[in-house]
XYZ file of C-alpha atoms in Angstrom:
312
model
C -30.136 -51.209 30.825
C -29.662 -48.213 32.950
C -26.705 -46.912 30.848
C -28.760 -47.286 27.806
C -31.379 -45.437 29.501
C -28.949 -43.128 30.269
C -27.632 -42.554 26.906
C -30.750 -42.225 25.101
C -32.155 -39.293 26.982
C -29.217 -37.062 26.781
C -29.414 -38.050 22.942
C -33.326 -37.012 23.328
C -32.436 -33.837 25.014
C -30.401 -32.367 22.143
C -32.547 -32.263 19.712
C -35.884 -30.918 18.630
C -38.006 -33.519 17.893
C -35.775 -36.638 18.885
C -37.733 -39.121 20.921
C -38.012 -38.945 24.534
C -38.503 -42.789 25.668
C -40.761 -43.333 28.835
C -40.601 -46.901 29.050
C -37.769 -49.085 27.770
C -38.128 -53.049 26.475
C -35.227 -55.348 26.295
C -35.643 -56.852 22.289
C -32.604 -58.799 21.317
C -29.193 -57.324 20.767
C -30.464 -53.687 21.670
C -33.153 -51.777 22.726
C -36.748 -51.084 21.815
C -38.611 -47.475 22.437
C -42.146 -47.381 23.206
C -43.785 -44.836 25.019
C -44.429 -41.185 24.656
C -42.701 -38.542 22.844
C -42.906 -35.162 24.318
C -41.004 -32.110 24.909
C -42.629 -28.954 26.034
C -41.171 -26.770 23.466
C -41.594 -28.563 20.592
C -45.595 -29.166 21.551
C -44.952 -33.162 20.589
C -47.449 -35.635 22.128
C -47.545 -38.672 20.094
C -47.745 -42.155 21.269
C -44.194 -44.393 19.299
C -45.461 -46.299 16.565
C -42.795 -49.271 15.944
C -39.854 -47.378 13.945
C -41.337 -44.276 12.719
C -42.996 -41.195 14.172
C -44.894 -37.861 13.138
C -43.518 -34.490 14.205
C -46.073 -31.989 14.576
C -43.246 -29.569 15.294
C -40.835 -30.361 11.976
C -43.765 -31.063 9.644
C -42.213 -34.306 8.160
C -41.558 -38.272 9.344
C -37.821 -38.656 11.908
C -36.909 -42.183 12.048
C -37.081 -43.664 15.622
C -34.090 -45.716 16.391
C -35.282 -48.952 17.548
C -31.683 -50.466 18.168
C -28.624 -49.072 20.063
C -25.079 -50.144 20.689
C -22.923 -48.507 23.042
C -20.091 -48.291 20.695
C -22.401 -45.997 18.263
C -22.347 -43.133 21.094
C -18.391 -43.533 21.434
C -17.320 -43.190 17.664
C -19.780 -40.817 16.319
C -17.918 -37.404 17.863
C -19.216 -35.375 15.089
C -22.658 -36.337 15.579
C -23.776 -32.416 17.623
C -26.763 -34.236 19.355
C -24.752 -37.091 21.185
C -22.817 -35.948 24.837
C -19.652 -36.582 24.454
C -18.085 -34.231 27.042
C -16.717 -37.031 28.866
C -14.709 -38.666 26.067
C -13.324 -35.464 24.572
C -9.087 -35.535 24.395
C -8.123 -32.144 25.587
C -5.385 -31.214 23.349
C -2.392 -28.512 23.834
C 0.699 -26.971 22.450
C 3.408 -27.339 24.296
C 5.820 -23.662 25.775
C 8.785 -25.159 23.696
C 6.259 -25.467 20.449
C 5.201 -21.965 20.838
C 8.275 -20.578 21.333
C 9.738 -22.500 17.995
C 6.614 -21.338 15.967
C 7.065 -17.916 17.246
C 10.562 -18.015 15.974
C 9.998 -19.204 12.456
C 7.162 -16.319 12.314
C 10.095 -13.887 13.245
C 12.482 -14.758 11.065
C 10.071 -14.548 8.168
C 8.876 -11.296 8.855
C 12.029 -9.647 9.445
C 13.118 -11.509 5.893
C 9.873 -10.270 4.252
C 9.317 -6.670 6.206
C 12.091 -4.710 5.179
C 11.238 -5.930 1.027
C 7.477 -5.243 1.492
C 8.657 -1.803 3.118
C 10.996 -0.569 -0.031
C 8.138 -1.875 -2.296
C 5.698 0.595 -0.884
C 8.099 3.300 -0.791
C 9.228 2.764 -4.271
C 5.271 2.709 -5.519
C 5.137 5.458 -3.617
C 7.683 7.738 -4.792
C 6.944 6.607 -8.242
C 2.963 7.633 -7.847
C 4.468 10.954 -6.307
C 6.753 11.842 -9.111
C 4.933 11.200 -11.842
C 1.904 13.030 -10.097
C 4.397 16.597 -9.927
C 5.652 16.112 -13.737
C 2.300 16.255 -14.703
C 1.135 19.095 -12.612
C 4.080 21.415 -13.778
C 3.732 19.786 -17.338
C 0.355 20.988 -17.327
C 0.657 24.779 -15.262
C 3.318 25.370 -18.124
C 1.148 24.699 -21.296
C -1.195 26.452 -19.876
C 0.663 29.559 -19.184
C 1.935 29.017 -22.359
C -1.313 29.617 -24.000
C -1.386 33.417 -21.627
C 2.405 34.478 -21.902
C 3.912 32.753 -25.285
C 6.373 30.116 -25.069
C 8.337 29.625 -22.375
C 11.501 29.439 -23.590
C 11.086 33.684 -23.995
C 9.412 34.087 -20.374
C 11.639 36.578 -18.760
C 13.917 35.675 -16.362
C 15.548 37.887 -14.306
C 19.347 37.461 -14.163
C 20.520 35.683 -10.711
C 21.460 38.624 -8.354
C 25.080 37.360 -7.023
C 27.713 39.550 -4.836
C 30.988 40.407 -5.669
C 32.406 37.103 -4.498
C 29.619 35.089 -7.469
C 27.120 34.292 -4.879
C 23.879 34.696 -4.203
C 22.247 37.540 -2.622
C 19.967 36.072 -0.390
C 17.240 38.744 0.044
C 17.064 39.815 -4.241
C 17.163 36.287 -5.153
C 13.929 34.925 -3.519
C 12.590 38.045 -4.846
C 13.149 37.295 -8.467
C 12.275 34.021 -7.891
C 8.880 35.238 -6.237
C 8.658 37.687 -9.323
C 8.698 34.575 -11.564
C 6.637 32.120 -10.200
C 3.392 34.546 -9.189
C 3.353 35.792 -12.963
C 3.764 32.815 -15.185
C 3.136 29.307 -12.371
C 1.071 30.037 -9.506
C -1.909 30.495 -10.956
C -2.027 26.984 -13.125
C -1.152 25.358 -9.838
C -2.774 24.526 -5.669
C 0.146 25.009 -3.840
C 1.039 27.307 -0.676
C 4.239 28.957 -0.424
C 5.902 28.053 3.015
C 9.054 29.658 4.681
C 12.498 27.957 4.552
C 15.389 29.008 6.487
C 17.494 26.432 5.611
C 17.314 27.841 2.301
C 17.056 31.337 2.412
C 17.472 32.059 -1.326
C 15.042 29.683 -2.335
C 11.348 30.071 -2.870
C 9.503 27.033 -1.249
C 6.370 26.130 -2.511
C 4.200 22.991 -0.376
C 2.046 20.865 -2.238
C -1.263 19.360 -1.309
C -0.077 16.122 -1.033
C 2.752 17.347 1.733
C 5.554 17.510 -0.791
C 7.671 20.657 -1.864
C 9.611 21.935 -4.439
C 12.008 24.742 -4.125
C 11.932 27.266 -6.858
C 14.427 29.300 -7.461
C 16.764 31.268 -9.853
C 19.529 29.871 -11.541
C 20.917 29.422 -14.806
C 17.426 27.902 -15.474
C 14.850 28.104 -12.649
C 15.338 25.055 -10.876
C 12.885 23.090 -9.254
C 13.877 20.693 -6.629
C 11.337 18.512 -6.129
C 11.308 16.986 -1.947
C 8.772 14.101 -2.092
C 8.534 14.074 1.922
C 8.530 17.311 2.402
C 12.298 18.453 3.525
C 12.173 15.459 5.864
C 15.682 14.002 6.057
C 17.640 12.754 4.277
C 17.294 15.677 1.764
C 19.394 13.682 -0.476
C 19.151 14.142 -4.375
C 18.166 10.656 -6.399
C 16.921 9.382 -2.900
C 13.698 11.768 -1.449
C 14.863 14.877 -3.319
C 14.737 15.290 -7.642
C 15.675 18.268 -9.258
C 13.428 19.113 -12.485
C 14.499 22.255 -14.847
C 12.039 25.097 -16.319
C 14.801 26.656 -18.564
C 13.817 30.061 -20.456
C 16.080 29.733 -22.915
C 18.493 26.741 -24.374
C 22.097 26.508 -24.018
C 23.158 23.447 -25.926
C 26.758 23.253 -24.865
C 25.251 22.816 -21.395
C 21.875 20.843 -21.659
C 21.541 20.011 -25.050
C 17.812 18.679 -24.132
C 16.738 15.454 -25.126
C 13.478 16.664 -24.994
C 13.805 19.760 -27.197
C 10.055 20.944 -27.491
C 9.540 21.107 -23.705
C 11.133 24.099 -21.385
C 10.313 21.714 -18.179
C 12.330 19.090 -18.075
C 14.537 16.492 -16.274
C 18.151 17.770 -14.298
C 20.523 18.315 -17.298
C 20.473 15.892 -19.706
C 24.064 16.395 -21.026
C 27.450 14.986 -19.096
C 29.439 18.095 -18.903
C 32.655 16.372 -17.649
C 32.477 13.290 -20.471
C 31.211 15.688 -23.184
C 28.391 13.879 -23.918
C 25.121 13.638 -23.982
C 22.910 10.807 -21.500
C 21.062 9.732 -24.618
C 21.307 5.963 -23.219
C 19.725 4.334 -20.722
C 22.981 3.268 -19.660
C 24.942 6.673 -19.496
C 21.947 8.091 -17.637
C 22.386 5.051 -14.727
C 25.644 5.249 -14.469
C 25.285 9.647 -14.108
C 22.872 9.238 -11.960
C 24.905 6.912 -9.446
C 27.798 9.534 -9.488
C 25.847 12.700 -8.890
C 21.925 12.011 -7.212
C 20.915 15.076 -9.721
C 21.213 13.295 -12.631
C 18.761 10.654 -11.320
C 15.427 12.639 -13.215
C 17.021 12.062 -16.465
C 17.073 8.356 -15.967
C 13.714 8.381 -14.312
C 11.900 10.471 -17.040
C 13.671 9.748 -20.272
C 13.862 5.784 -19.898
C 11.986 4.037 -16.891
C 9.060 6.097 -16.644
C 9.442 7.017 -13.052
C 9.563 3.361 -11.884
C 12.378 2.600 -9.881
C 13.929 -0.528 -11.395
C 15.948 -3.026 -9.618
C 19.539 -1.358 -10.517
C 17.956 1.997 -9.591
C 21.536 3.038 -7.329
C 20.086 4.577 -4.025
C 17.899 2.580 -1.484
C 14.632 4.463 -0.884
């Protein structure tokens, strides 16, 4: 009777409203609750009518259990108003379970990692590329409306030594000449000092990458999407785009005829031929990392497909 006693009251305790019994009747196989049923803050004071009571504190009729079995407080572990601290089953993992789960979470993630990371750096060169192609799309239009059409933009001839190379000092200069009359002003960009590349003109983007301008047989842009961060490697973080002023068609014989910036020449000078398939271009671009903007622009959009030939 005592343990039934017992186990009422912390069953009473739990809940507001649950009946507090004050004197306890054996009746048959269980237990019968008479008495009073009151807790302090639930303001209850009403006197156990057989099975049912009013609670002035809930507004609405709780059923008064008027028979208990012992086994009913043992099974019912989900029930939140029933102590069951003392038949709880402490479970635990075990070190050597741990340490096996820990190891199947490491070989996945250094299976997964390395994919996830080339995914990301794919999207993001891709976002990158397309985002410059546009810009100097657009600048050139646009100083195409101001100066006529490019193709007749005057160039100054590359200033070279008498050994056919560049002189270092003259050609930034030209380069310079070029870019403030018929680019800057279509574009946001800073121009930054390169040592590296003496003879070029480098020009920093918003976004952190850089181009290098600078005077050749067309004025080449070479496009650095991580801002001359190694590896400085073309068809891998470094693209080389074209702004030619006039058209040489044994040499580029442009695929895209109506545009003066373009792609790296589209034309294989050692085959003859020009990279008018998807196929040429992929196979170009895997000799010579140059080639790589023709296959980019003309046929995959800037996406970097699965047979793209250099790991990003």
């Amino acid at each position: 009777l005592n343990l039934f006693q017992d186990l009422i009251k912390k069953r009473s305790r739990n809940k507001c409203g649950m009946t507090k019994v004050i004197s306890l009747a054996p009746q048959g196989r269980g237990i019968k609750g008479e008495g009073l049923l009151h807790r302090p803050d639930c303001k209850i004071l009403k006197r156990v009518q057989d099975d049912r009571v009013l609670s002035e504190a809930h507004g609405k009729e709780l059923n008064v259990l008027t028979s208990y079995r012992l086994n009913d407080f043992k099974k019912k572990a989900g029930a939140t108003h029933v102590d069951m601290s003392g038949n709880i089953r402490r479970a635990a993992f075990t070190l050597a379970e741990v340490l096996i789960t820990l190891g199947i979470i490491g070989i996945v993630a250094a299976m997964t990692i390395p994919t996830l990371i080339s995914n990301y750096k794919k999207k993001e060169y891709s976002t990158k590329l397309k985002k410059f192609y546009s810009l100097m799309s657009q600048a050139v239009k646009l100083s195409e409306i101001e100066n006529g059409s490019a193709i007749y933009w005057n160039k100054e001839e590359m200033a070279v030594d008498e050994n056919e190379e560049p002189i270092v000092g003259e050609q930034k200069d030209r380069a310079l000449r070029f870019y403030n009359k018929y680019i800057a002003k279509y574009i946001k960009a800073d121009i930054a000092e390169n040592e590296e590349e003496a003879y070029k003109l480098n020009i920093k983007l918003s976004d952190g990458s850089v181009f290098e301008f600078h005077n050749g047989q067309c004025m080449d842009l070479d496009y650095d999407l991580n801002g001359n961060k190694s590896p400085n490697v073309y068809g891998q973080d470094k693209f080389i785009f074209l702004l030619c002023t006039s058209v040489s068609p044994e040499h580029y014989h442009p695929l895209t005829p109506n545009s003066a910036f373009s792609s790296y020449t589209q034309y294989d000078s050692i085959k003859h031929e020009k990279l008018d398939t998807r196929e040429k271009a992929l196979n170009k671009c895997a000799e010579n990392g140059k080639y790589c903007s023709v296959l980019l622009l003309l046929y995959d959009n800037f996406e970097f497909k699965e047979d793209y030939p250099y790991k990003l």
